[in-house]
Amino acid sequence: MVANLGAQMGTATLYANGTNGSSSWSQANELDAFAGTTVNDPRTTPVAGNTYSLKFATTNSKAIVLAFSTTGFENPVITFATRGTATGYATHQWAWSTNGTTFTNFGTNTANTTGTFLTRTLDMSAINGVDNAATVYLRLTVSGATAAGGNNRLDNFVVNASAISGLPAPVVTGANLDGTVGTAFSHQVSATNSPTTYTVASGSLPAGVTLNASSGLISGTPTTAGSYSATITASNGTVSAPATFNFSVAQGSQTISFGLIPTMPVSDPPYTLTATASSGLTITYTSSNTAVATVSGNVVTLITPGTTVITASQAGNANYIAATPVEQILTVLSAATNVTYLGGVSTAAPANVPVGTTVSGISAGNNFGSTTLLGTGSASAG
């Protein structure tokens, strides 16, 4: 529930679910939304809208709770519009609390069993406990309904209170705080006397970290390692003395993602490596056997058949520690060799073809007589 007139101090909440002193109400048959009224609507252009309606005799002695803040204010007086039915609730019992657990009865019976909306008043100005309170819980217990159709309708709650004058300045407690690059951080500034605004008066917070001016929560994900210092003030109309907050942000850790490298024939074109670091920093690569393959930047050039280990590394920087290197094996195969038939005469393969080279392209469809593969090693037809 958000105020649509005047100053909004936090958010008002209506409980009918068994928490914060309320009862559990059934939305199916115990709660309703009948037509509203402009009675007690202080807006320039009143709007009737709907009412919050309680009904059924079986709900006698049940309660709803309205919670709101009086931070910075005192002497609240609440007005609202209500109407009912002849068989509706004949008794309203009000009670207040600042913790949602311990309630104290107050006020007069505000029930209205007529079919006409009337304005009712809850004067809490003599209750010191609800002045400048973070949360006031206002409980309404209903009783006296005599029929299933009996109901009571509530609309247009208005809270009028006076701003507290001469409230002592907040006292802010400084702190020494630790964080890590890349890791979420949060700290709630501690301050007395109900401040409503917080400000970084001097210095600076770590990069990536901000101060919520309304709640005093320092939060974010640091992006730069180092030491920082900031003074923070709080205000409730009177500004506090500044308090110092020191931050020590350590280097973050990082990991490398590096997938398998496919086996390739030596005749393949250069291959691009695609490892990444969680920090976003650039990866460097090395080849353990440069006779088989060399690396320039992130591109591998194949030299000769064999195997080599490609290592992906990230040395870190001022904000990240070095990552653990990741290795992948690159296997380079000999180039495929073809034997071409020219009218029954074979064209020999290139000289010095390594043993184990695959000979491809022999077709049973062209029968020129016997086929002879000559060599000092063995060959296979594929």
mmCIF file of C-alpha atoms in Angstrom:
data_model
loop_
_atom_site.group_PDB
_atom_site.id
_atom_site.type_symbol
_atom_site.label_atom_id
_atom_site.label_comp_id
_atom_site.label_asym_id
_atom_site.label_seq_id
_atom_site.Cartn_x
_atom_site.Cartn_y
_atom_site.Cartn_z
ATOM 1 C CA MET A 1 0.000 0.000 0.000
ATOM 2 C CA VAL A 2 1.582 3.260 -1.139
ATOM 3 C CA ALA A 3 0.347 6.706 -0.102
ATOM 4 C CA ASN A 4 -1.282 8.672 -2.919
ATOM 5 C CA LEU A 5 -1.353 11.945 -1.014
ATOM 6 C CA GLY A 6 1.216 13.727 1.097
ATOM 7 C CA ALA A 7 4.597 12.384 2.225
ATOM 8 C CA GLN A 8 5.292 8.676 1.856
ATOM 9 C CA MET A 9 7.536 7.423 4.647
ATOM 10 C CA GLY A 10 8.247 3.825 3.708
ATOM 11 C CA THR A 11 5.407 1.501 2.693
ATOM 12 C CA ALA A 12 2.238 0.638 4.597
ATOM 13 C CA THR A 13 1.319 -3.052 4.717
ATOM 14 C CA LEU A 14 -2.036 -4.681 5.482
ATOM 15 C CA TYR A 15 -1.820 -8.132 7.087
ATOM 16 C CA ALA A 16 -4.673 -10.682 7.087
ATOM 17 C CA ASN A 17 -2.550 -13.829 6.855
ATOM 18 C CA GLY A 18 -1.882 -14.769 10.461
ATOM 19 C CA THR A 19 1.376 -12.809 10.791
ATOM 20 C CA ASN A 20 2.309 -9.710 12.813
ATOM 21 C CA GLY A 21 -0.706 -10.066 15.108
ATOM 22 C CA SER A 22 -3.303 -10.622 12.371
ATOM 23 C CA SER A 23 -5.666 -13.583 11.868
ATOM 24 C CA SER A 24 -5.818 -15.831 8.818
ATOM 25 C CA TRP A 25 -8.710 -14.718 6.637
ATOM 26 C CA SER A 26 -10.128 -16.664 3.719
ATOM 27 C CA GLN A 27 -10.113 -14.656 0.492
ATOM 28 C CA ALA A 28 -12.834 -16.940 -0.826
ATOM 29 C CA ASN A 29 -15.600 -15.967 1.597
ATOM 30 C CA GLU A 30 -14.305 -13.724 4.416
ATOM 31 C CA LEU A 31 -12.800 -10.811 2.467
ATOM 32 C CA ASP A 32 -14.374 -8.724 -0.279
ATOM 33 C CA ALA A 33 -14.002 -5.457 -2.181
ATOM 34 C CA PHE A 34 -17.306 -3.578 -2.195
ATOM 35 C CA ALA A 35 -17.724 -0.142 -3.762
ATOM 36 C CA GLY A 36 -15.754 2.583 -2.023
ATOM 37 C CA THR A 37 -16.501 6.169 -1.019
ATOM 38 C CA THR A 38 -15.105 9.696 -1.228
ATOM 39 C CA VAL A 39 -15.797 10.241 2.470
ATOM 40 C CA ASN A 40 -12.523 11.172 4.248
ATOM 41 C CA ASP A 41 -10.719 11.336 0.893
ATOM 42 C CA PRO A 42 -8.533 14.482 1.206
ATOM 43 C CA ARG A 43 -7.428 14.569 -2.416
ATOM 44 C CA THR A 44 -8.355 17.526 -4.602
ATOM 45 C CA THR A 45 -10.225 15.139 -6.871
ATOM 46 C CA PRO A 46 -11.629 12.366 -4.658
ATOM 47 C CA VAL A 47 -11.909 8.854 -6.095
ATOM 48 C CA ALA A 48 -14.315 6.302 -4.643
ATOM 49 C CA GLY A 49 -12.538 3.126 -5.757
ATOM 50 C CA ASN A 50 -13.147 0.026 -3.622
ATOM 51 C CA THR A 51 -13.251 -0.743 0.080
ATOM 52 C CA TYR A 52 -11.429 -3.399 2.095
ATOM 53 C CA SER A 53 -14.365 -5.432 3.362
ATOM 54 C CA LEU A 54 -14.582 -7.952 6.205
ATOM 55 C CA LYS A 55 -17.604 -10.276 6.376
ATOM 56 C CA PHE A 56 -19.327 -13.402 7.828
ATOM 57 C CA ALA A 57 -20.349 -14.012 11.420
ATOM 58 C CA THR A 58 -17.849 -16.893 11.601
ATOM 59 C CA THR A 59 -15.048 -14.307 11.575
ATOM 60 C CA ASN A 60 -16.050 -12.736 14.880
ATOM 61 C CA SER A 61 -12.896 -12.083 16.989
ATOM 62 C CA LYS A 62 -10.630 -12.160 13.942
ATOM 63 C CA ALA A 63 -8.151 -9.318 13.383
ATOM 64 C CA ILE A 64 -6.398 -7.459 10.589
ATOM 65 C CA VAL A 65 -3.218 -5.391 11.063
ATOM 66 C CA LEU A 66 -2.099 -2.205 9.293
ATOM 67 C CA ALA A 67 1.650 -1.504 9.580
ATOM 68 C CA PHE A 68 3.251 1.852 8.779
ATOM 69 C CA SER A 69 6.234 4.014 9.783
ATOM 70 C CA THR A 70 6.270 7.196 11.868
ATOM 71 C CA THR A 71 10.019 7.765 11.531
ATOM 72 C CA GLY A 72 10.664 11.490 11.999
ATOM 73 C CA PHE A 73 7.068 12.143 13.121
ATOM 74 C CA GLU A 74 5.088 12.221 16.353
ATOM 75 C CA ASN A 75 1.491 12.523 17.665
ATOM 76 C CA PRO A 76 -0.248 10.576 14.894
ATOM 77 C CA VAL A 77 -4.007 10.881 14.431
ATOM 78 C CA ILE A 78 -5.676 8.439 12.056
ATOM 79 C CA THR A 79 -9.005 8.899 10.316
ATOM 80 C CA PHE A 80 -10.878 6.506 8.034
ATOM 81 C CA ALA A 81 -14.289 5.909 6.480
ATOM 82 C CA THR A 82 -16.428 2.914 7.410
ATOM 83 C CA ARG A 83 -19.943 1.538 6.905
ATOM 84 C CA GLY A 84 -21.556 -1.825 7.523
ATOM 85 C CA THR A 85 -24.783 -3.758 7.636
ATOM 86 C CA ALA A 86 -27.267 -4.333 10.425
ATOM 87 C CA THR A 87 -25.969 -7.886 10.889
ATOM 88 C CA GLY A 88 -22.312 -6.836 10.542
ATOM 89 C CA TYR A 89 -19.671 -6.292 13.216
ATOM 90 C CA ALA A 90 -20.987 -4.225 16.102
ATOM 91 C CA THR A 91 -17.599 -3.832 17.823
ATOM 92 C CA HIS A 92 -14.196 -2.556 16.725
ATOM 93 C CA GLN A 93 -11.359 -3.064 19.183
ATOM 94 C CA TRP A 94 -8.106 -1.286 18.277
ATOM 95 C CA ALA A 95 -4.632 -2.061 19.616
ATOM 96 C CA TRP A 96 -1.092 -0.875 18.821
ATOM 97 C CA SER A 97 2.377 -2.391 18.846
ATOM 98 C CA THR A 98 5.863 -1.547 17.630
ATOM 99 C CA ASN A 99 7.047 -5.150 17.307
ATOM 100 C CA GLY A 100 4.010 -6.960 15.881
ATOM 101 C CA THR A 101 3.863 -9.238 18.930
ATOM 102 C CA THR A 102 2.884 -7.297 22.058
ATOM 103 C CA PHE A 103 -0.269 -5.191 21.552
ATOM 104 C CA THR A 104 -1.932 -2.602 23.796
ATOM 105 C CA ASN A 105 -5.626 -1.791 23.424
ATOM 106 C CA PHE A 106 -6.629 1.844 22.921
ATOM 107 C CA GLY A 107 -9.348 4.029 21.443
ATOM 108 C CA THR A 108 -13.121 3.760 21.278
ATOM 109 C CA ASN A 109 -15.478 1.478 19.360
ATOM 110 C CA THR A 110 -15.468 2.694 15.751
ATOM 111 C CA ALA A 111 -17.919 0.145 14.330
ATOM 112 C CA ASN A 112 -20.717 1.423 12.074
ATOM 113 C CA THR A 113 -23.599 -0.920 11.277
ATOM 114 C CA THR A 114 -25.491 1.599 9.143
ATOM 115 C CA GLY A 115 -25.456 1.653 5.363
ATOM 116 C CA THR A 116 -23.912 5.141 5.277
ATOM 117 C CA PHE A 117 -20.160 5.816 5.291
ATOM 118 C CA LEU A 118 -19.039 7.730 8.390
ATOM 119 C CA THR A 119 -15.616 9.098 9.353
ATOM 120 C CA ARG A 120 -13.999 7.575 12.432
ATOM 121 C CA THR A 121 -10.927 8.849 14.316
ATOM 122 C CA LEU A 122 -8.102 7.053 16.133
ATOM 123 C CA ASP A 123 -6.190 9.598 18.218
ATOM 124 C CA MET A 124 -2.741 8.248 19.082
ATOM 125 C CA SER A 125 -1.183 11.593 20.012
ATOM 126 C CA ALA A 126 -0.965 10.667 23.696
ATOM 127 C CA ILE A 127 0.842 7.363 22.984
ATOM 128 C CA ASN A 128 4.557 8.174 23.164
ATOM 129 C CA GLY A 129 5.508 4.684 22.053
ATOM 130 C CA VAL A 130 4.329 5.295 18.481
ATOM 131 C CA ASP A 131 6.322 8.508 17.998
ATOM 132 C CA ASN A 132 9.315 8.235 15.627
ATOM 133 C CA ALA A 133 8.789 4.478 15.330
ATOM 134 C CA ALA A 134 10.303 2.429 12.527
ATOM 135 C CA THR A 135 7.037 0.442 12.350
ATOM 136 C CA VAL A 136 3.680 0.904 14.058
ATOM 137 C CA TYR A 137 1.341 -2.118 13.955
ATOM 138 C CA LEU A 138 -2.310 -1.079 14.214
ATOM 139 C CA ARG A 139 -4.615 -4.059 14.940
ATOM 140 C CA LEU A 140 -8.382 -4.079 14.402
ATOM 141 C CA THR A 141 -10.318 -6.926 16.035
ATOM 142 C CA VAL A 142 -13.956 -7.227 14.926
ATOM 143 C CA SER A 143 -16.881 -8.933 16.658
ATOM 144 C CA GLY A 144 -20.646 -8.860 16.987
ATOM 145 C CA ALA A 145 -21.672 -9.961 13.470
ATOM 146 C CA THR A 146 -24.877 -12.003 13.523
ATOM 147 C CA ALA A 147 -25.306 -13.315 9.976
ATOM 148 C CA ALA A 148 -23.294 -14.741 7.123
ATOM 149 C CA GLY A 149 -23.944 -11.647 5.029
ATOM 150 C CA GLY A 150 -22.924 -9.237 7.764
ATOM 151 C CA ASN A 151 -19.967 -7.083 6.792
ATOM 152 C CA ASN A 152 -17.931 -3.989 7.559
ATOM 153 C CA ARG A 153 -16.231 -1.861 4.905
ATOM 154 C CA LEU A 154 -13.066 0.203 5.460
ATOM 155 C CA ASP A 155 -11.739 2.964 3.171
ATOM 156 C CA ASN A 156 -9.554 6.085 2.951
ATOM 157 C CA PHE A 157 -7.155 5.716 5.898
ATOM 158 C CA VAL A 158 -5.338 9.013 6.494
ATOM 159 C CA VAL A 159 -2.421 9.395 8.952
ATOM 160 C CA ASN A 160 -1.755 12.944 10.154
ATOM 161 C CA ALA A 161 1.344 13.510 12.277
ATOM 162 C CA SER A 162 3.746 16.293 13.205
ATOM 163 C CA ALA A 163 7.370 16.406 12.173
ATOM 164 C CA ILE A 164 9.614 15.984 15.195
ATOM 165 C CA SER A 165 11.497 19.157 15.990
ATOM 166 C CA GLY A 166 14.868 19.117 17.692
ATOM 167 C CA LEU A 167 15.510 15.402 17.089
ATOM 168 C CA PRO A 168 19.096 14.680 18.116
ATOM 169 C CA ALA A 169 21.527 14.243 15.233
ATOM 170 C CA PRO A 170 22.234 10.647 14.240
ATOM 171 C CA VAL A 171 25.452 9.024 15.411
ATOM 172 C CA VAL A 172 27.077 6.959 12.648
ATOM 173 C CA THR A 173 29.407 4.084 13.513
ATOM 174 C CA GLY A 174 32.398 3.754 11.173
ATOM 175 C CA ALA A 175 33.912 0.420 10.172
ATOM 176 C CA ASN A 176 36.900 -1.313 8.572
ATOM 177 C CA LEU A 177 35.599 -3.504 5.768
ATOM 178 C CA ASP A 178 37.114 -6.158 3.512
ATOM 179 C CA GLY A 179 36.066 -7.106 0.004
ATOM 180 C CA THR A 180 37.289 -9.000 -3.059
ATOM 181 C CA VAL A 181 37.247 -8.056 -6.728
ATOM 182 C CA GLY A 182 34.414 -9.870 -8.495
ATOM 183 C CA THR A 183 32.612 -10.912 -5.286
ATOM 184 C CA ALA A 184 29.355 -9.250 -4.153
ATOM 185 C CA PHE A 185 29.738 -7.064 -1.049
ATOM 186 C CA SER A 186 27.280 -5.398 1.336
ATOM 187 C CA HIS A 187 27.350 -3.558 4.669
ATOM 188 C CA GLN A 188 24.537 -1.758 6.477
ATOM 189 C CA VAL A 189 25.629 1.563 7.936
ATOM 190 C CA SER A 190 24.750 1.674 11.644
ATOM 191 C CA ALA A 191 23.267 4.979 12.848
ATOM 192 C CA THR A 192 21.101 6.105 15.772
ATOM 193 C CA ASN A 193 18.132 8.497 15.943
ATOM 194 C CA SER A 194 16.326 7.334 12.813
ATOM 195 C CA PRO A 195 18.172 8.962 9.907
ATOM 196 C CA THR A 196 16.282 9.293 6.643
ATOM 197 C CA THR A 197 19.216 10.109 4.330
ATOM 198 C CA TYR A 198 22.847 9.010 4.040
ATOM 199 C CA THR A 199 25.641 10.758 2.124
ATOM 200 C CA VAL A 200 29.277 10.118 1.199
ATOM 201 C CA ALA A 201 30.683 13.386 2.522
ATOM 202 C CA SER A 202 34.283 12.872 1.377
ATOM 203 C CA GLY A 203 36.635 10.274 -0.014
ATOM 204 C CA SER A 204 35.370 7.478 -2.242
ATOM 205 C CA LEU A 205 33.882 4.009 -2.102
ATOM 206 C CA PRO A 206 35.548 1.166 -4.036
ATOM 207 C CA ALA A 207 34.761 1.109 -7.758
ATOM 208 C CA GLY A 208 31.592 -0.914 -8.322
ATOM 209 C CA VAL A 209 30.225 -0.165 -4.819
ATOM 210 C CA THR A 210 27.521 2.413 -4.009
ATOM 211 C CA LEU A 211 25.702 3.836 -0.967
ATOM 212 C CA ASN A 212 21.886 3.727 -0.916
ATOM 213 C CA ALA A 213 20.983 7.262 0.150
ATOM 214 C CA SER A 214 17.699 6.168 1.753
ATOM 215 C CA SER A 215 18.588 2.928 3.539
ATOM 216 C CA GLY A 216 22.287 3.379 4.257
ATOM 217 C CA LEU A 217 23.197 0.066 2.622
ATOM 218 C CA ILE A 218 26.657 -0.046 1.043
ATOM 219 C CA SER A 219 26.610 -2.712 -1.666
ATOM 220 C CA GLY A 220 27.932 -3.797 -5.036
ATOM 221 C CA THR A 221 30.660 -5.886 -6.630
ATOM 222 C CA PRO A 222 34.151 -4.350 -6.373
ATOM 223 C CA THR A 223 35.975 -4.080 -9.702
ATOM 224 C CA THR A 224 39.314 -2.623 -8.573
ATOM 225 C CA ALA A 225 41.641 -3.909 -5.853
ATOM 226 C CA GLY A 226 43.222 -1.519 -3.369
ATOM 227 C CA SER A 227 42.580 0.551 -0.255
ATOM 228 C CA TYR A 228 39.796 3.122 -0.076
ATOM 229 C CA SER A 229 38.456 5.479 2.548
ATOM 230 C CA ALA A 230 35.192 7.418 2.704
ATOM 231 C CA THR A 231 33.408 9.473 5.343
ATOM 232 C CA ILE A 232 29.652 9.012 5.556
ATOM 233 C CA THR A 233 27.068 11.221 7.251
ATOM 234 C CA ALA A 234 23.428 10.543 8.126
ATOM 235 C CA SER A 235 20.590 13.012 8.578
ATOM 236 C CA ASN A 236 17.174 13.060 10.213
ATOM 237 C CA GLY A 237 16.824 16.767 9.558
ATOM 238 C CA THR A 238 20.004 17.300 11.537
ATOM 239 C CA VAL A 239 23.222 16.086 9.929
ATOM 240 C CA SER A 240 25.488 13.771 11.878
ATOM 241 C CA ALA A 241 29.210 14.080 12.357
ATOM 242 C CA PRO A 242 31.038 12.130 9.617
ATOM 243 C CA ALA A 243 32.205 8.594 10.320
ATOM 244 C CA THR A 244 35.114 6.948 8.508
ATOM 245 C CA PHE A 245 34.763 3.730 6.548
ATOM 246 C CA ASN A 246 37.964 2.037 5.387
ATOM 247 C CA PHE A 247 37.839 -0.573 2.645
ATOM 248 C CA SER A 248 40.477 -3.140 1.735
ATOM 249 C CA VAL A 249 39.668 -4.825 -1.586
ATOM 250 C CA ALA A 250 41.769 -7.904 -2.422
ATOM 251 C CA GLN A 251 42.550 -9.247 -5.886
ATOM 252 C CA GLY A 252 39.928 -11.599 -7.242
ATOM 253 C CA SER A 253 40.510 -15.159 -8.424
ATOM 254 C CA GLN A 254 39.966 -16.270 -12.010
ATOM 255 C CA THR A 255 39.625 -19.529 -13.942
ATOM 256 C CA ILE A 256 40.346 -20.533 -17.535
ATOM 257 C CA SER A 257 37.919 -22.401 -19.794
ATOM 258 C CA PHE A 258 39.808 -24.256 -22.568
ATOM 259 C CA GLY A 259 38.115 -27.020 -24.580
ATOM 260 C CA LEU A 260 39.674 -29.953 -26.425
ATOM 261 C CA ILE A 261 41.655 -29.224 -29.575
ATOM 262 C CA PRO A 262 40.659 -31.393 -32.570
ATOM 263 C CA THR A 263 43.168 -33.664 -34.298
ATOM 264 C CA MET A 264 44.258 -32.100 -37.596
ATOM 265 C CA PRO A 265 46.357 -33.085 -40.639
ATOM 266 C CA VAL A 266 49.481 -31.033 -41.129
ATOM 267 C CA SER A 267 48.049 -29.647 -44.342
ATOM 268 C CA ASP A 268 45.229 -27.843 -42.472
ATOM 269 C CA PRO A 269 45.336 -24.031 -42.323
ATOM 270 C CA PRO A 270 46.227 -22.232 -39.071
ATOM 271 C CA TYR A 271 43.769 -22.912 -36.219
ATOM 272 C CA THR A 272 42.324 -20.295 -33.832
ATOM 273 C CA LEU A 273 42.359 -21.128 -30.103
ATOM 274 C CA THR A 274 39.332 -19.937 -28.075
ATOM 275 C CA ALA A 275 40.146 -20.243 -24.363
ATOM 276 C CA THR A 276 38.589 -17.620 -22.066
ATOM 277 C CA ALA A 277 39.299 -16.309 -18.562
ATOM 278 C CA SER A 278 36.467 -15.629 -16.095
ATOM 279 C CA SER A 279 38.055 -12.223 -15.461
ATOM 280 C CA GLY A 280 37.746 -11.280 -19.114
ATOM 281 C CA LEU A 281 41.517 -10.807 -19.361
ATOM 282 C CA THR A 282 43.468 -11.948 -22.429
ATOM 283 C CA ILE A 283 44.751 -15.528 -22.596
ATOM 284 C CA THR A 284 48.324 -16.347 -23.673
ATOM 285 C CA TYR A 285 49.297 -19.679 -25.267
ATOM 286 C CA THR A 286 52.488 -21.733 -25.578
ATOM 287 C CA SER A 287 53.387 -24.905 -27.498
ATOM 288 C CA SER A 288 55.599 -27.495 -25.829
ATOM 289 C CA ASN A 289 56.949 -28.737 -29.185
ATOM 290 C CA THR A 290 57.444 -25.944 -31.682
ATOM 291 C CA ALA A 291 58.710 -28.460 -34.246
ATOM 292 C CA VAL A 292 55.132 -29.784 -34.438
ATOM 293 C CA ALA A 293 53.199 -26.513 -34.047
ATOM 294 C CA THR A 294 53.895 -22.892 -33.199
ATOM 295 C CA VAL A 295 51.576 -20.344 -31.581
ATOM 296 C CA SER A 296 51.337 -16.651 -32.347
ATOM 297 C CA GLY A 297 48.724 -14.815 -30.293
ATOM 298 C CA ASN A 298 45.790 -17.246 -30.347
ATOM 299 C CA VAL A 299 46.615 -18.839 -33.736
ATOM 300 C CA VAL A 300 48.311 -22.254 -34.078
ATOM 301 C CA THR A 301 50.353 -23.002 -37.184
ATOM 302 C CA LEU A 302 50.898 -26.713 -37.927
ATOM 303 C CA ILE A 303 54.506 -27.608 -38.859
ATOM 304 C CA THR A 304 54.970 -31.379 -38.960
ATOM 305 C CA PRO A 305 53.147 -34.537 -37.803
ATOM 306 C CA GLY A 306 53.433 -35.304 -34.085
ATOM 307 C CA THR A 307 52.021 -34.139 -30.778
ATOM 308 C CA THR A 308 52.465 -31.008 -28.683
ATOM 309 C CA VAL A 309 50.905 -29.636 -25.528
ATOM 310 C CA ILE A 310 49.157 -26.270 -25.901
ATOM 311 C CA THR A 311 49.023 -24.397 -22.588
ATOM 312 C CA ALA A 312 46.544 -21.573 -21.938
ATOM 313 C CA SER A 313 47.666 -19.109 -19.260
ATOM 314 C CA GLN A 314 46.481 -15.848 -17.685
ATOM 315 C CA ALA A 315 49.089 -14.112 -15.542
ATOM 316 C CA GLY A 316 46.658 -11.806 -13.719
ATOM 317 C CA ASN A 317 46.996 -8.086 -13.116
ATOM 318 C CA ALA A 318 46.487 -5.551 -10.349
ATOM 319 C CA ASN A 319 42.906 -6.759 -9.847
ATOM 320 C CA TYR A 320 43.158 -10.530 -10.410
ATOM 321 C CA ILE A 321 45.629 -13.174 -9.288
ATOM 322 C CA ALA A 322 47.114 -15.520 -11.920
ATOM 323 C CA ALA A 323 44.840 -18.306 -13.112
ATOM 324 C CA THR A 324 45.823 -21.974 -12.982
ATOM 325 C CA PRO A 325 47.071 -22.854 -16.519
ATOM 326 C CA VAL A 326 45.041 -25.341 -18.551
ATOM 327 C CA GLU A 327 46.677 -27.777 -21.020
ATOM 328 C CA GLN A 328 45.279 -29.490 -24.098
ATOM 329 C CA ILE A 329 47.050 -31.956 -26.429
ATOM 330 C CA LEU A 330 47.274 -31.163 -30.127
ATOM 331 C CA THR A 331 47.853 -34.125 -32.436
ATOM 332 C CA VAL A 332 49.040 -33.327 -35.976
ATOM 333 C CA LEU A 333 48.627 -36.066 -38.603
ATOM 334 C CA SER A 334 50.398 -36.580 -41.898
ATOM 335 C CA ALA A 335 48.725 -35.127 -44.942
ATOM 336 C CA ALA A 336 46.500 -37.505 -46.962
ATOM 337 C CA THR A 337 48.210 -38.897 -50.189
ATOM 338 C CA ASN A 338 46.329 -39.826 -53.352
ATOM 339 C CA VAL A 339 47.402 -42.205 -56.164
ATOM 340 C CA THR A 340 45.948 -41.117 -59.493
ATOM 341 C CA TYR A 341 45.385 -43.605 -62.420
ATOM 342 C CA LEU A 342 46.019 -42.273 -65.840
ATOM 343 C CA GLY A 343 44.745 -44.854 -68.356
ATOM 344 C CA GLY A 344 46.199 -47.816 -66.506
ATOM 345 C CA VAL A 345 49.439 -46.082 -65.580
ATOM 346 C CA SER A 346 49.790 -45.009 -62.012
ATOM 347 C CA THR A 347 51.251 -41.737 -60.901
ATOM 348 C CA ALA A 348 53.428 -42.339 -57.896
ATOM 349 C CA ALA A 349 52.810 -40.595 -54.668
ATOM 350 C CA PRO A 350 55.254 -37.892 -53.616
ATOM 351 C CA ALA A 351 58.594 -39.094 -52.351
ATOM 352 C CA ASN A 352 59.280 -39.514 -48.669
ATOM 353 C CA VAL A 353 55.674 -40.104 -47.666
ATOM 354 C CA PRO A 354 55.784 -41.222 -44.005
ATOM 355 C CA VAL A 355 54.945 -44.844 -43.165
ATOM 356 C CA GLY A 356 51.331 -45.162 -42.082
ATOM 357 C CA THR A 357 50.077 -42.600 -44.597
ATOM 358 C CA THR A 358 46.562 -43.314 -45.775
ATOM 359 C CA VAL A 359 46.189 -43.882 -49.515
ATOM 360 C CA SER A 360 42.753 -42.861 -50.672
ATOM 361 C CA GLY A 361 40.886 -42.665 -53.908
ATOM 362 C CA ILE A 362 41.344 -46.280 -55.176
ATOM 363 C CA SER A 363 38.171 -47.165 -57.004
ATOM 364 C CA ALA A 364 37.071 -50.681 -57.939
ATOM 365 C CA GLY A 365 35.116 -49.134 -60.763
ATOM 366 C CA ASN A 366 38.212 -48.640 -62.956
ATOM 367 C CA ASN A 367 39.855 -51.982 -63.581
ATOM 368 C CA PHE A 368 43.150 -51.480 -65.370
ATOM 369 C CA GLY A 369 44.651 -54.728 -64.234
ATOM 370 C CA SER A 370 46.731 -55.240 -61.185
ATOM 371 C CA THR A 371 47.291 -52.425 -58.657
ATOM 372 C CA THR A 372 50.680 -52.256 -57.012
ATOM 373 C CA LEU A 373 51.562 -49.964 -54.136
ATOM 374 C CA LEU A 374 55.301 -49.702 -53.746
ATOM 375 C CA GLY A 375 57.101 -48.347 -50.765
ATOM 376 C CA THR A 376 59.579 -49.062 -48.037
ATOM 377 C CA GLY A 377 56.866 -49.077 -45.451
ATOM 378 C CA SER A 378 53.270 -50.201 -45.299
ATOM 379 C CA ALA A 379 50.268 -48.421 -46.699
ATOM 380 C CA SER A 380 46.559 -48.785 -46.389
ATOM 381 C CA ALA A 381 43.820 -48.131 -48.877
ATOM 382 C CA GLY A 382 40.918 -46.020 -47.709
#
